[in-house]
CSV table of C-alpha atoms and ligand atoms in Angstrom, one decimal:
chain,number,residue,atom,x,y,z
Q,1,MET,CA,0.0,0.0,0.0
Q,2,LYS,CA,1.5,3.3,-1.1
Q,3,MET,CA,0.2,6.4,0.6
Q,4,THR,CA,0.9,9.9,-0.5
Q,5,ARG,CA,1.9,12.4,2.1
Q,6,ARG,CA,-1.4,14.1,1.8
Q,7,ALA,CA,-3.5,11.0,2.2
Q,8,PHE,CA,-1.3,10.0,5.2
Q,9,CYS,CA,-1.9,13.4,6.9
Q,10,ALA,CA,-5.6,13.3,6.0
Q,11,GLY,CA,-5.9,9.9,7.6
Q,12,LEU,CA,-4.3,11.2,10.8
Q,13,ALA,CA,-6.7,14.2,11.0
Q,14,SER,CA,-8.9,12.5,13.7
Q,15,VAL,CA,-6.0,11.0,15.7
Q,16,PRO,CA,-4.9,13.0,18.8
Q,17,LEU,CA,-1.7,14.9,18.1
Q,18,ALA,CA,0.4,13.0,20.7
Q,19,ARG,CA,-0.2,9.7,19.0
Q,20,ALA,CA,0.4,11.0,15.5
Q,21,VAL,CA,3.8,12.4,16.6
Q,22,GLN,CA,4.7,9.1,18.2
Q,23,ALA,CA,3.7,7.1,15.2
Q,24,GLN,CA,5.9,9.2,12.9
Q,25,ASP,CA,8.8,8.7,15.2
Q,26,MET,CA,8.4,5.0,15.4
Q,27,PRO,CA,11.7,3.3,14.4
Q,28,LEU,CA,11.3,0.9,11.5
Q,29,LEU,CA,12.0,-2.8,11.3
Q,30,THR,CA,11.8,-3.6,7.6
Q,31,ALA,CA,11.3,-7.2,6.4
Q,32,ARG,CA,13.1,-7.4,3.1
Q,33,ALA,CA,14.8,-9.6,0.6
Q,34,ALA,CA,18.6,-9.5,0.6
Q,35,THR,CA,21.6,-11.5,-0.5
Q,36,VAL,CA,24.2,-12.5,2.1
Q,37,GLN,CA,27.3,-14.7,2.1
Q,38,LEU,CA,26.3,-17.6,4.4
Q,39,ALA,CA,28.5,-20.3,2.8
Q,40,PRO,CA,32.3,-20.1,2.8
Q,41,ASP,CA,34.0,-17.9,0.3
Q,42,GLY,CA,34.0,-19.5,-3.2
Q,43,TYR,CA,30.4,-20.7,-2.8
Q,44,PRO,CA,27.6,-18.5,-4.1
Q,45,ALA,CA,25.8,-16.0,-1.9
Q,46,THR,CA,22.3,-16.8,-0.6
Q,47,PRO,CA,19.1,-14.9,-1.3
Q,48,VAL,CA,17.4,-14.5,2.1
Q,49,TRP,CA,14.5,-12.9,3.8
Q,50,SER,CA,15.8,-10.5,6.4
Q,51,TYR,CA,15.1,-7.8,8.9
Q,52,GLU,CA,17.1,-4.8,7.6
Q,53,GLY,CA,19.2,-6.8,5.2
Q,54,THR,CA,21.2,-8.8,7.6
Q,55,ILE,CA,21.2,-12.4,9.0
Q,56,PRO,CA,20.4,-12.4,11.8
Q,57,GLY,CA,18.5,-9.1,12.0
Q,58,PRO,CA,19.8,-6.2,14.0
Q,59,VAL,CA,20.3,-6.7,17.7
Q,60,ILE,CA,17.5,-4.7,19.4
Q,61,ARG,CA,18.5,-3.4,22.9
Q,62,ALA,CA,16.3,-1.7,25.3
Q,63,ALA,CA,16.2,-0.9,29.0
Q,64,GLN,CA,14.1,-3.0,31.4
Q,65,GLY,CA,11.0,-1.1,32.3
Q,66,SER,CA,11.0,0.9,29.1
Q,67,ARG,CA,8.6,0.6,26.2
Q,68,LEU,CA,9.7,-0.9,22.8
Q,69,GLN,CA,8.3,0.5,19.6
Q,70,ARG,CA,8.9,-0.8,16.1
Q,71,ARG,CA,7.0,-0.4,12.9
Q,72,LEU,CA,7.2,-3.6,10.9
Q,73,VAL,CA,7.4,-2.6,7.3
Q,74,ASN,CA,6.7,-5.6,5.0
Q,75,THR,CA,8.5,-5.2,1.7
Q,76,LEU,CA,8.5,-9.0,1.1
Q,77,GLU,CA,6.1,-10.6,-1.4
Q,78,VAL,CA,4.4,-12.6,1.4
Q,79,PRO,CA,2.4,-11.6,4.5
Q,80,THR,CA,4.4,-11.7,7.7
Q,81,SER,CA,4.2,-10.7,11.4
Q,82,ILE,CA,6.7,-10.6,14.3
Q,83,HIS,CA,6.6,-12.5,17.6
Q,84,TRP,CA,8.7,-11.2,20.5
Q,85,HIS,CA,9.7,-14.5,21.9
Q,86,GLY,CA,9.8,-14.7,25.7
Q,87,ILE,CA,8.5,-11.2,26.4
Q,88,ARG,CA,5.7,-11.2,28.9
Q,89,ILE,CA,3.8,-9.0,26.5
Q,90,ASP,CA,0.5,-7.4,25.9
Q,91,ASN,CA,-1.5,-10.1,24.0
Q,92,ALA,CA,-2.3,-7.8,21.0
Q,93,MET,CA,1.4,-7.4,20.4
Q,94,ASP,CA,2.3,-11.1,20.4
Q,95,GLY,CA,2.5,-11.3,16.6
Q,96,VAL,CA,0.7,-14.6,16.0
Q,97,ALA,CA,-1.0,-14.3,12.7
Q,98,GLY,CA,-4.4,-15.8,12.8
Q,99,LEU,CA,-4.7,-15.5,16.6
Q,100,THR,CA,-3.5,-12.1,17.9
Q,101,GLN,CA,-3.4,-10.2,14.7
Q,102,ASN,CA,-3.8,-10.5,11.0
Q,103,ALA,CA,-0.6,-11.1,9.0
Q,104,VAL,CA,0.7,-7.9,7.5
Q,105,PRO,CA,0.3,-8.0,3.7
Q,106,PRO,CA,3.1,-7.1,1.3
Q,107,GLY,CA,3.6,-3.4,1.2
Q,108,GLU,CA,1.9,-2.7,4.5
Q,109,SER,CA,3.0,-2.1,8.0
Q,110,PHE,CA,2.1,-2.9,11.6
Q,111,ASP,CA,3.1,-0.9,14.7
Q,112,TYR,CA,4.3,-2.9,17.7
Q,113,ALA,CA,4.5,-1.1,21.0
Q,114,PHE,CA,4.8,-2.8,24.3
Q,115,ASP,CA,6.3,-2.7,27.8
Q,116,LEU,CA,9.4,-4.6,28.8
Q,117,PRO,CA,8.9,-5.9,32.4
Q,118,ASP,CA,11.9,-8.3,32.4
Q,119,ALA,CA,15.6,-7.9,31.7
Q,120,GLY,CA,17.3,-10.7,29.8
Q,121,THR,CA,18.0,-12.4,26.5
Q,122,TYR,CA,15.0,-12.7,24.2
Q,123,TRP,CA,14.6,-12.8,20.4
Q,124,TYR,CA,12.2,-11.8,17.7
Q,125,HIS,CA,11.1,-13.8,14.7
Q,126,ALA,CA,8.4,-14.2,12.1
Q,127,HIS,CA,5.2,-15.8,13.3
Q,128,THR,CA,3.5,-16.3,9.9
Q,129,ASN,CA,4.4,-19.5,8.2
Q,130,SER,CA,7.4,-19.5,10.5
Q,131,MET,CA,8.6,-22.9,9.3
Q,132,GLU,CA,9.7,-21.2,6.1
Q,133,GLN,CA,10.1,-17.5,7.1
Q,134,VAL,CA,12.4,-18.2,10.1
Q,135,ALA,CA,14.5,-20.6,8.0
Q,136,ARG,CA,14.9,-18.0,5.4
Q,137,GLY,CA,16.4,-15.6,8.0
Q,138,LEU,CA,13.6,-13.7,9.7
Q,139,SER,CA,14.9,-13.6,13.3
Q,140,GLY,CA,17.1,-11.4,15.5
Q,141,ALA,CA,18.1,-10.9,19.1
Q,142,LEU,CA,16.2,-8.8,21.6
Q,143,ILE,CA,18.2,-7.8,24.6
Q,144,ILE,CA,16.7,-6.1,27.6
Q,145,ASP,CA,19.3,-4.6,29.9
Q,146,GLU,CA,19.2,-4.6,33.7
Q,147,ALA,CA,19.4,-1.3,35.4
Q,148,THR,CA,22.7,-2.5,36.9
Q,149,PRO,CA,24.5,-4.8,34.6
Q,150,PRO,CA,26.7,-7.6,35.9
Q,151,ASP,CA,30.4,-7.0,36.3
Q,152,VAL,CA,31.8,-8.2,33.0
Q,153,ASP,CA,34.3,-6.8,30.5
Q,154,ARG,CA,32.1,-7.4,27.5
Q,155,ASP,CA,28.6,-8.6,26.6
Q,156,LYS,CA,28.2,-10.6,23.4
Q,157,VAL,CA,25.1,-12.1,21.7
Q,158,LEU,CA,25.8,-15.5,20.0
Q,159,MET,CA,22.8,-16.3,17.9
Q,160,ILE,CA,23.2,-20.0,16.8
Q,161,ASP,CA,21.5,-21.1,13.7
Q,162,ASP,CA,21.7,-23.7,10.9
Q,163,TRP,CA,21.0,-23.3,7.2
Q,164,LEU,CA,20.1,-25.9,4.6
Q,165,LEU,CA,21.9,-24.7,1.5
Q,166,ASP,CA,22.4,-26.1,-2.0
Q,167,PRO,CA,26.2,-25.8,-2.3
Q,168,ASP,CA,26.0,-25.4,-6.1
Q,169,THR,CA,23.6,-22.4,-6.1
Q,170,GLY,CA,23.8,-21.0,-2.6
Q,171,LEU,CA,20.0,-21.1,-2.5
Q,172,PHE,CA,18.1,-22.5,0.5
Q,173,VAL,CA,16.9,-26.0,-0.3
Q,174,ASP,CA,13.5,-24.8,-1.1
Q,175,ASP,CA,11.5,-27.6,0.5
Q,176,PHE,CA,10.7,-26.1,3.8
Q,177,ALA,CA,7.5,-28.1,4.0
Q,178,ALA,CA,9.0,-31.5,3.1
Q,179,PRO,CA,6.7,-34.2,4.7
Q,180,MET,CA,9.7,-36.4,5.3
Q,181,THR,CA,11.4,-33.9,7.6
Q,182,ARG,CA,8.2,-32.5,9.1
Q,183,SER,CA,7.1,-36.0,10.2
Q,184,HIS,CA,10.6,-36.7,11.6
Q,185,GLY,CA,12.9,-34.5,13.6
Q,186,GLY,CA,12.4,-31.4,11.5
Q,187,GLN,CA,14.7,-29.5,9.1
Q,188,ILE,CA,18.4,-29.7,10.1
Q,189,GLY,CA,20.8,-27.5,8.2
Q,190,ASN,CA,24.1,-28.5,6.5
Q,191,LEU,CA,25.8,-25.4,7.7
Q,192,VAL,CA,25.9,-24.2,11.3
Q,193,GLY,CA,26.9,-20.7,12.3
Q,194,VAL,CA,26.8,-17.9,14.9
Q,195,ASN,CA,25.5,-14.4,14.1
Q,196,GLY,CA,25.3,-15.3,10.4
Q,197,ARG,CA,28.9,-16.6,10.2
Q,198,TYR,CA,29.9,-20.2,9.8
Q,199,ASP,CA,33.4,-19.1,11.0
Q,200,TYR,CA,32.4,-16.7,13.8
Q,201,MET,CA,35.4,-15.6,15.7
Q,202,LEU,CA,35.7,-13.5,18.9
Q,203,PRO,CA,39.0,-12.0,19.8
Q,204,ALA,CA,39.5,-11.9,23.6
Q,205,ARG,CA,42.2,-11.5,26.2
Q,206,GLN,CA,43.3,-14.0,28.8
Q,207,ASN,CA,41.2,-13.7,32.0
Q,208,GLU,CA,38.8,-11.4,30.3
Q,209,ARG,CA,35.2,-11.9,31.6
Q,210,LEU,CA,32.5,-12.2,29.0
Q,211,ARG,CA,28.8,-12.4,29.2
Q,212,LEU,CA,27.7,-14.7,26.3
Q,213,ARG,CA,24.1,-14.7,25.4
Q,214,LEU,CA,23.3,-17.9,23.5
Q,215,ILE,CA,20.2,-18.0,21.4
Q,216,ASN,CA,19.1,-21.1,19.4
Q,217,SER,CA,17.3,-19.7,16.4
Q,218,ALA,CA,17.5,-22.9,14.4
Q,219,ASN,CA,14.3,-24.5,13.0
Q,220,ALA,CA,14.7,-27.9,14.7
Q,221,GLN,CA,18.3,-28.5,15.7
Q,222,ILE,CA,19.0,-29.2,19.4
Q,223,PHE,CA,22.6,-28.1,20.1
Q,224,GLY,CA,24.8,-29.9,22.6
Q,225,LEU,CA,27.5,-27.4,23.6
Q,226,LYS,CA,30.6,-27.2,25.6
Q,227,LEU,CA,33.2,-24.7,26.6
Q,228,GLU,CA,36.9,-25.1,25.8
Q,229,GLY,CA,39.5,-22.8,27.3
Q,230,LEU,CA,36.7,-20.9,29.1
Q,231,THR,CA,35.5,-21.3,32.7
Q,232,GLY,CA,31.9,-20.5,32.8
Q,233,TRP,CA,28.7,-20.3,34.8
Q,234,THR,CA,25.1,-20.3,33.6
Q,235,VAL,CA,23.4,-17.2,35.0
Q,236,ALA,CA,20.1,-17.2,33.2
Q,237,LEU,CA,17.8,-19.4,31.1
Q,238,ASP,CA,15.3,-18.1,28.6
Q,239,GLY,CA,16.0,-14.6,29.9
Q,240,MET,CA,15.2,-15.3,33.5
Q,241,PRO,CA,18.1,-15.2,36.1
Q,242,LEU,CA,19.0,-18.3,38.1
Q,243,ASP,CA,19.0,-17.9,41.9
Q,244,THR,CA,22.6,-19.1,41.9
Q,245,PRO,CA,25.0,-19.1,39.0
Q,246,GLU,CA,25.7,-22.7,38.0
Q,247,PRO,CA,29.2,-23.8,37.1
Q,248,VAL,CA,29.4,-25.2,33.6
Q,249,THR,CA,30.8,-28.7,34.0
Q,250,GLU,CA,29.1,-30.8,31.4
Q,251,THR,CA,27.4,-30.6,28.0
Q,252,LEU,CA,24.9,-27.8,27.8
Q,253,VAL,CA,21.7,-28.5,25.9
Q,254,LEU,CA,20.1,-25.7,23.9
Q,255,ALA,CA,16.8,-26.7,22.2
Q,256,PRO,CA,15.3,-24.5,19.5
Q,257,ALA,CA,14.1,-21.1,20.8
Q,258,GLN,CA,15.9,-21.6,24.2
Q,259,ARG,CA,18.4,-19.1,25.5
Q,260,MET,CA,21.2,-19.3,28.0
Q,261,ASP,CA,23.3,-16.5,29.5
Q,262,LEU,CA,26.8,-17.6,30.5
Q,263,ILE,CA,29.4,-15.6,32.3
Q,264,VAL,CA,32.8,-17.0,31.2
Q,265,ASP,CA,36.4,-16.2,32.0
Q,266,VAL,CA,38.9,-16.8,29.2
Q,267,THR,CA,41.3,-19.2,30.9
Q,268,ALA,CA,43.2,-20.4,27.8
Q,269,GLU,CA,46.7,-19.1,27.2
Q,270,GLU,CA,47.5,-17.0,24.2
Q,271,GLY,CA,47.5,-19.2,21.1
Q,272,GLU,CA,45.5,-22.0,22.7
Q,273,THR,CA,42.2,-23.0,21.3
Q,274,ALA,CA,39.2,-21.6,23.1
Q,275,GLY,CA,35.6,-21.2,22.4
Q,276,LEU,CA,32.2,-22.7,22.2
Q,277,LEU,CA,32.0,-26.2,20.7
Q,278,PHE,CA,29.0,-28.2,19.5
Q,279,ALA,CA,28.4,-31.9,19.1
Q,280,ALA,CA,28.2,-32.5,15.3
Q,281,ALA,CA,26.0,-35.3,13.9
Q,282,ASP,CA,29.0,-37.6,13.6
Q,283,ASP,CA,29.6,-37.2,17.4
Q,284,THR,CA,32.7,-35.1,17.1
Q,285,TRP,CA,33.1,-31.8,18.8
Q,286,ARG,CA,33.4,-28.9,16.4
Q,287,VAL,CA,34.1,-25.2,16.9
Q,288,LEU,CA,31.0,-23.1,16.8
Q,289,ALA,CA,32.4,-19.8,18.0
Q,290,GLU,CA,36.1,-19.5,18.3
Q,291,VAL,CA,37.6,-17.3,21.0
Q,292,SER,CA,41.1,-16.2,19.9
Q,293,VAL,CA,43.2,-15.3,22.8
Q,294,GLU,CA,45.6,-12.4,22.5
Q,295,GLY,CA,47.1,-10.5,25.4
Q,296,ARG,CA,45.9,-10.4,29.0
Q,297,ALA,CA,43.1,-8.6,30.7
Q,298,ALA,CA,44.1,-9.6,34.2
Q,299,SER,CA,46.7,-11.8,35.8
Q,300,VAL,CA,44.2,-14.1,37.5
Q,301,PRO,CA,40.6,-15.1,36.7
Q,302,ARG,CA,37.9,-13.8,38.9
Q,303,GLY,CA,35.8,-15.9,41.3
Q,304,ALA,CA,32.2,-17.1,40.8
Q,305,PRO,CA,29.9,-14.3,39.5
Q,306,GLN,CA,27.1,-12.8,41.5
Q,307,PRO,CA,23.5,-13.8,40.5
Q,308,LEU,CA,21.8,-11.4,38.1
Q,309,PRO,CA,19.2,-9.2,39.7
Q,310,ARG,CA,15.8,-10.9,39.8
Q,311,ASN,CA,13.0,-10.0,37.5
Q,312,PRO,CA,9.6,-9.2,38.9
Q,313,ARG,CA,6.9,-12.0,39.3
Q,314,MET,CA,9.3,-14.9,39.2
Q,315,GLU,CA,7.4,-16.9,41.9
Q,316,VAL,CA,5.0,-19.7,40.9
Q,317,GLU,CA,2.8,-20.1,44.0
Q,318,GLY,CA,0.2,-22.7,44.9
Q,319,VAL,CA,1.6,-25.4,42.5
Q,320,ASP,CA,0.8,-28.4,44.7
Q,321,THR,CA,-3.0,-27.6,44.8
Q,322,ALA,CA,-3.2,-26.4,41.2
Q,323,PRO,CA,-5.3,-28.3,38.7
Q,324,VAL,CA,-3.4,-30.6,36.4
Q,325,LEU,CA,-4.2,-30.5,32.7
Q,326,GLU,CA,-3.1,-33.6,30.7
Q,327,MET,CA,-1.5,-33.0,27.2
Q,328,GLN,CA,-0.3,-35.8,25.2
Q,329,LEU,CA,2.3,-35.1,22.5
Q,330,GLN,CA,1.3,-37.4,19.7
Q,331,GLY,CA,2.1,-38.6,16.2
Q,332,GLY,CA,5.1,-38.4,13.9
Q,333,ALA,CA,6.9,-41.1,11.9
Q,334,MET,CA,7.0,-44.6,13.4
Q,335,ARG,CA,4.2,-43.9,15.9
Q,336,GLY,CA,1.5,-42.1,14.1
Q,337,LEU,CA,-1.9,-41.5,15.6
Q,338,GLU,CA,-5.2,-43.3,15.5
Q,339,SER,CA,-7.1,-40.1,14.9
Q,340,ALA,CA,-7.2,-36.4,15.8
Q,341,ALA,CA,-9.4,-33.4,15.4
Q,342,PHE,CA,-8.5,-31.0,12.6
Q,343,ASN,CA,-10.5,-28.1,11.4
Q,344,GLY,CA,-13.5,-29.2,13.4
Q,345,GLN,CA,-13.5,-32.8,12.1
Q,346,LYS,CA,-12.2,-36.0,13.5
Q,347,LEU,CA,-9.7,-37.4,10.9
Q,348,SER,CA,-7.9,-40.7,10.7
Q,349,TRP,CA,-4.1,-40.9,10.5
Q,350,GLN,CA,-4.3,-41.3,6.7
Q,351,GLU,CA,-6.6,-38.3,6.4
Q,352,LEU,CA,-4.4,-36.2,8.6
Q,353,VAL,CA,-1.3,-37.1,6.5
Q,354,GLN,CA,-3.2,-36.0,3.4
Q,355,GLN,CA,-3.8,-32.6,5.1
Q,356,GLY,CA,-0.1,-32.4,6.0
Q,357,GLN,CA,-0.8,-33.0,9.6
Q,358,PHE,CA,1.6,-35.5,11.3
Q,359,TRP,CA,1.2,-34.5,15.0
Q,360,ALA,CA,-1.3,-33.6,17.6
Q,361,LEU,CA,-1.5,-32.1,21.1
Q,362,ALA,CA,-4.1,-33.8,23.3
Q,363,GLY,CA,-6.0,-35.2,20.3
Q,364,GLN,CA,-6.0,-31.9,18.4
Q,365,ALA,CA,-4.0,-31.1,15.3
Q,366,GLY,CA,-3.5,-27.4,14.8
Q,367,LEU,CA,-5.5,-24.6,16.3
Q,368,GLY,CA,-9.1,-25.6,17.2
Q,369,GLU,CA,-12.0,-23.3,17.8
Q,370,ALA,CA,-11.8,-24.0,21.5
Q,371,PRO,CA,-8.6,-23.5,23.5
Q,372,PHE,CA,-6.9,-26.4,25.1
Q,373,ALA,CA,-7.7,-24.7,28.4
Q,374,THR,CA,-9.4,-21.6,29.7
Q,375,LEU,CA,-7.8,-20.2,32.9
Q,376,SER,CA,-8.9,-17.4,35.0
Q,377,ARG,CA,-6.5,-14.6,35.4
Q,378,GLY,CA,-4.1,-15.1,38.3
Q,379,GLU,CA,-4.8,-18.8,38.7
Q,380,THR,CA,-1.9,-21.3,38.9
Q,381,ALA,CA,-2.1,-24.2,36.4
Q,382,ARG,CA,-0.1,-27.3,35.7
Q,383,ILE,CA,0.2,-28.9,32.3
Q,384,ARG,CA,1.5,-32.4,32.3
Q,385,MET,CA,3.0,-33.1,28.8
Q,386,THR,CA,3.5,-36.7,28.0
Q,387,ASN,CA,5.6,-37.4,24.9
Q,388,ASP,CA,4.1,-40.4,23.1
Q,389,THR,CA,6.3,-39.8,20.1
Q,390,ILE,CA,9.8,-41.0,19.4
Q,391,PHE,CA,11.1,-37.5,18.9
Q,392,PRO,CA,12.0,-34.7,21.3
Q,393,HIS,CA,9.9,-31.6,21.2
Q,394,ALA,CA,10.8,-28.1,22.4
Q,395,MET,CA,7.5,-26.9,23.9
Q,396,HIS,CA,7.0,-23.1,24.1
Q,397,LEU,CA,4.3,-21.2,26.0
Q,398,HIS,CA,3.7,-17.6,24.8
Q,399,GLY,CA,3.0,-14.8,27.2
Q,400,MET,CA,4.0,-16.4,30.5
Q,401,HIS,CA,7.0,-18.2,31.8
Q,402,PHE,CA,6.7,-21.5,33.7
Q,403,ARG,CA,8.7,-23.7,36.0
Q,404,GLU,CA,9.1,-27.4,35.5
Q,405,ARG,CA,7.6,-29.4,38.4
Q,406,LYS,CA,9.7,-32.4,39.1
Q,407,ALA,CA,8.3,-35.8,40.3
Q,408,ASP,CA,9.4,-34.9,43.9
Q,409,GLY,CA,7.4,-31.7,43.8
Q,410,SER,CA,10.4,-29.4,43.5
Q,411,LEU,CA,10.4,-26.6,40.9
Q,412,GLY,CA,12.9,-26.0,38.2
Q,413,PRO,CA,14.1,-22.6,36.8
Q,414,LEU,CA,11.7,-20.2,35.2
Q,415,ARG,CA,11.7,-20.5,31.5
Q,416,ASP,CA,9.5,-20.3,28.3
Q,417,THR,CA,10.6,-23.3,26.3
Q,418,VAL,CA,11.2,-26.8,27.6
Q,419,LEU,CA,12.6,-29.9,25.9
Q,420,VAL,CA,10.3,-32.9,26.3
Q,421,MET,CA,12.2,-36.1,25.5
Q,422,PRO,CA,10.6,-39.2,23.9
Q,423,ASN,CA,8.6,-41.4,26.3
Q,424,GLU,CA,9.0,-38.8,29.0
Q,425,THR,CA,6.5,-36.7,31.0
Q,426,THR,CA,7.3,-33.1,31.8
Q,427,GLU,CA,5.0,-31.1,33.9
Q,428,ILE,CA,5.1,-27.3,33.8
Q,429,ALA,CA,3.4,-24.9,36.3
Q,430,PHE,CA,2.7,-21.3,35.8
Q,431,VAL,CA,0.7,-18.4,37.0
Q,432,ALA,CA,-1.9,-17.4,34.3
Q,433,ASP,CA,-1.4,-13.7,35.0
Q,434,ASN,CA,-1.4,-12.4,31.5
Q,435,PRO,CA,-4.8,-12.1,29.8
Q,436,GLY,CA,-5.4,-13.2,26.2
Q,437,LYS,CA,-4.9,-16.0,23.7
Q,438,TRP,CA,-1.6,-17.7,24.1
Q,439,LEU,CA,0.0,-20.3,21.9
Q,440,LEU,CA,1.5,-23.5,23.4
Q,441,HIS,CA,3.4,-25.2,20.6
Q,442,CYS,CA,6.5,-27.1,19.6
Q,443,HIS,CA,9.3,-24.9,18.5
Q,444,MET,CA,10.5,-27.4,16.0
Q,445,LEU,CA,8.8,-25.2,13.4
Q,446,GLY,CA,7.9,-28.0,11.0
Q,447,HIS,CA,6.2,-29.8,13.8
Q,448,ALA,CA,4.3,-26.6,14.8
Q,449,ALA,CA,3.1,-26.3,11.2
Q,450,SER,CA,1.9,-29.8,11.0
Q,451,GLY,CA,-0.2,-30.3,14.2
Q,452,MET,CA,1.8,-29.4,17.2
Q,453,THR,CA,0.2,-26.0,18.0
Q,454,ASN,CA,-2.5,-25.4,20.5
Q,455,TRP,CA,-3.6,-22.4,22.5
Q,456,ILE,CA,-4.7,-21.4,26.0
Q,457,MET,CA,-7.2,-18.7,27.0
Q,458,VAL,CA,-6.5,-16.5,30.0
Q,459,ALA,CA,-9.7,-14.5,30.8
L,501,LIG,CU1,9.3,-18.4,19.2
L,501,LIG,CU2,5.4,-19.2,18.9
L,501,LIG,O1,7.3,-18.8,19.0
L,502,LIG,CU1,8.0,-31.2,18.0
């Protein structure tokens, strides 16, 4: 939609002046086609869909307690929308096409404006046909700064992604909806990288203290990570501070959409290998982000870091007496389903497959008319997710964070995405304090698009 200046001003005539001024000042976030060099030199560049022309999109930083405003300008040839993953947000700004807003047509725009109650590491990504749009590059980091930042020398975002490229053309393998991958583990790339680089390198000094904000923006890949030449502590998960920093001693698991804030000291000597490694498919450890050590920041490393300042509303009270809602994770290759509801009808496995639906949550494939649950505002609820499939699923709740309730009744850290392993039951508990329609879905985006998406109503 093109608007002349006159039509634009005329359209604003009835809007109070304050809002009109604000709207004109709104910073833009433009979804647009671009070409970037994802593959190593010598291979062709890749046409992508981007925010502002880069992969990932620009890092958006704002202060805790402030208000974020961005005008999404859609210059793509497809409709799109933005989800602000992990923000305990006003429902109307959640960006879910078909549930909280209409997708923004090509040539049009949408104004996002919302409060930022929590500090931490979040991210933003397309939430219209996400399976394809996120894979083509529509994601970026969203960092909300504490009023008093922790004592570190530098703060770095490491956005971890994978891309499935045709090495001859540089193009994305154009089969985002391939039934084979959607009914199995999801689309896994043939190139892994950080901040859009397969060879990401971070120069650092010995005994320098870094805050590393890890974000898994891959469509389906679960990353097993370890540190080399770095001594680290996990200080936050999915944006939310841990009560006590946890020393990193073993493999860290980062499922799609999950985040992890580490504070690390560079302990390697100059010239020694240091960095973040990942477990490749062939079970070897490969460098994901290299830290190249040059010079010294201090003569000795520092001690364990202090915890990050807490965010508001981190308690989940009344869990033991809260109602338990059962949600089976069903379907997929090798297991299938007897039947599930889809678009208001009960379909057999064969009919579901014909509709491109391979999965279901509690007998429902895709969004139904009725929510999975209706909760009253302020009530505590438990959802017991039982994984009846042979695949892991990264289950994400919009709008509210939850704690895992362990079998012994203890509660895990506050987070927004949890990995539910095959044949396991994971129970989450949360306070339904944010009114609106909220998705609960698998963040393996091919799964989400083929059945593993449901919703909750908080009234
Ligand atoms: Cu990160 Cu419903 O998404
Ligand atoms: Cu899944």
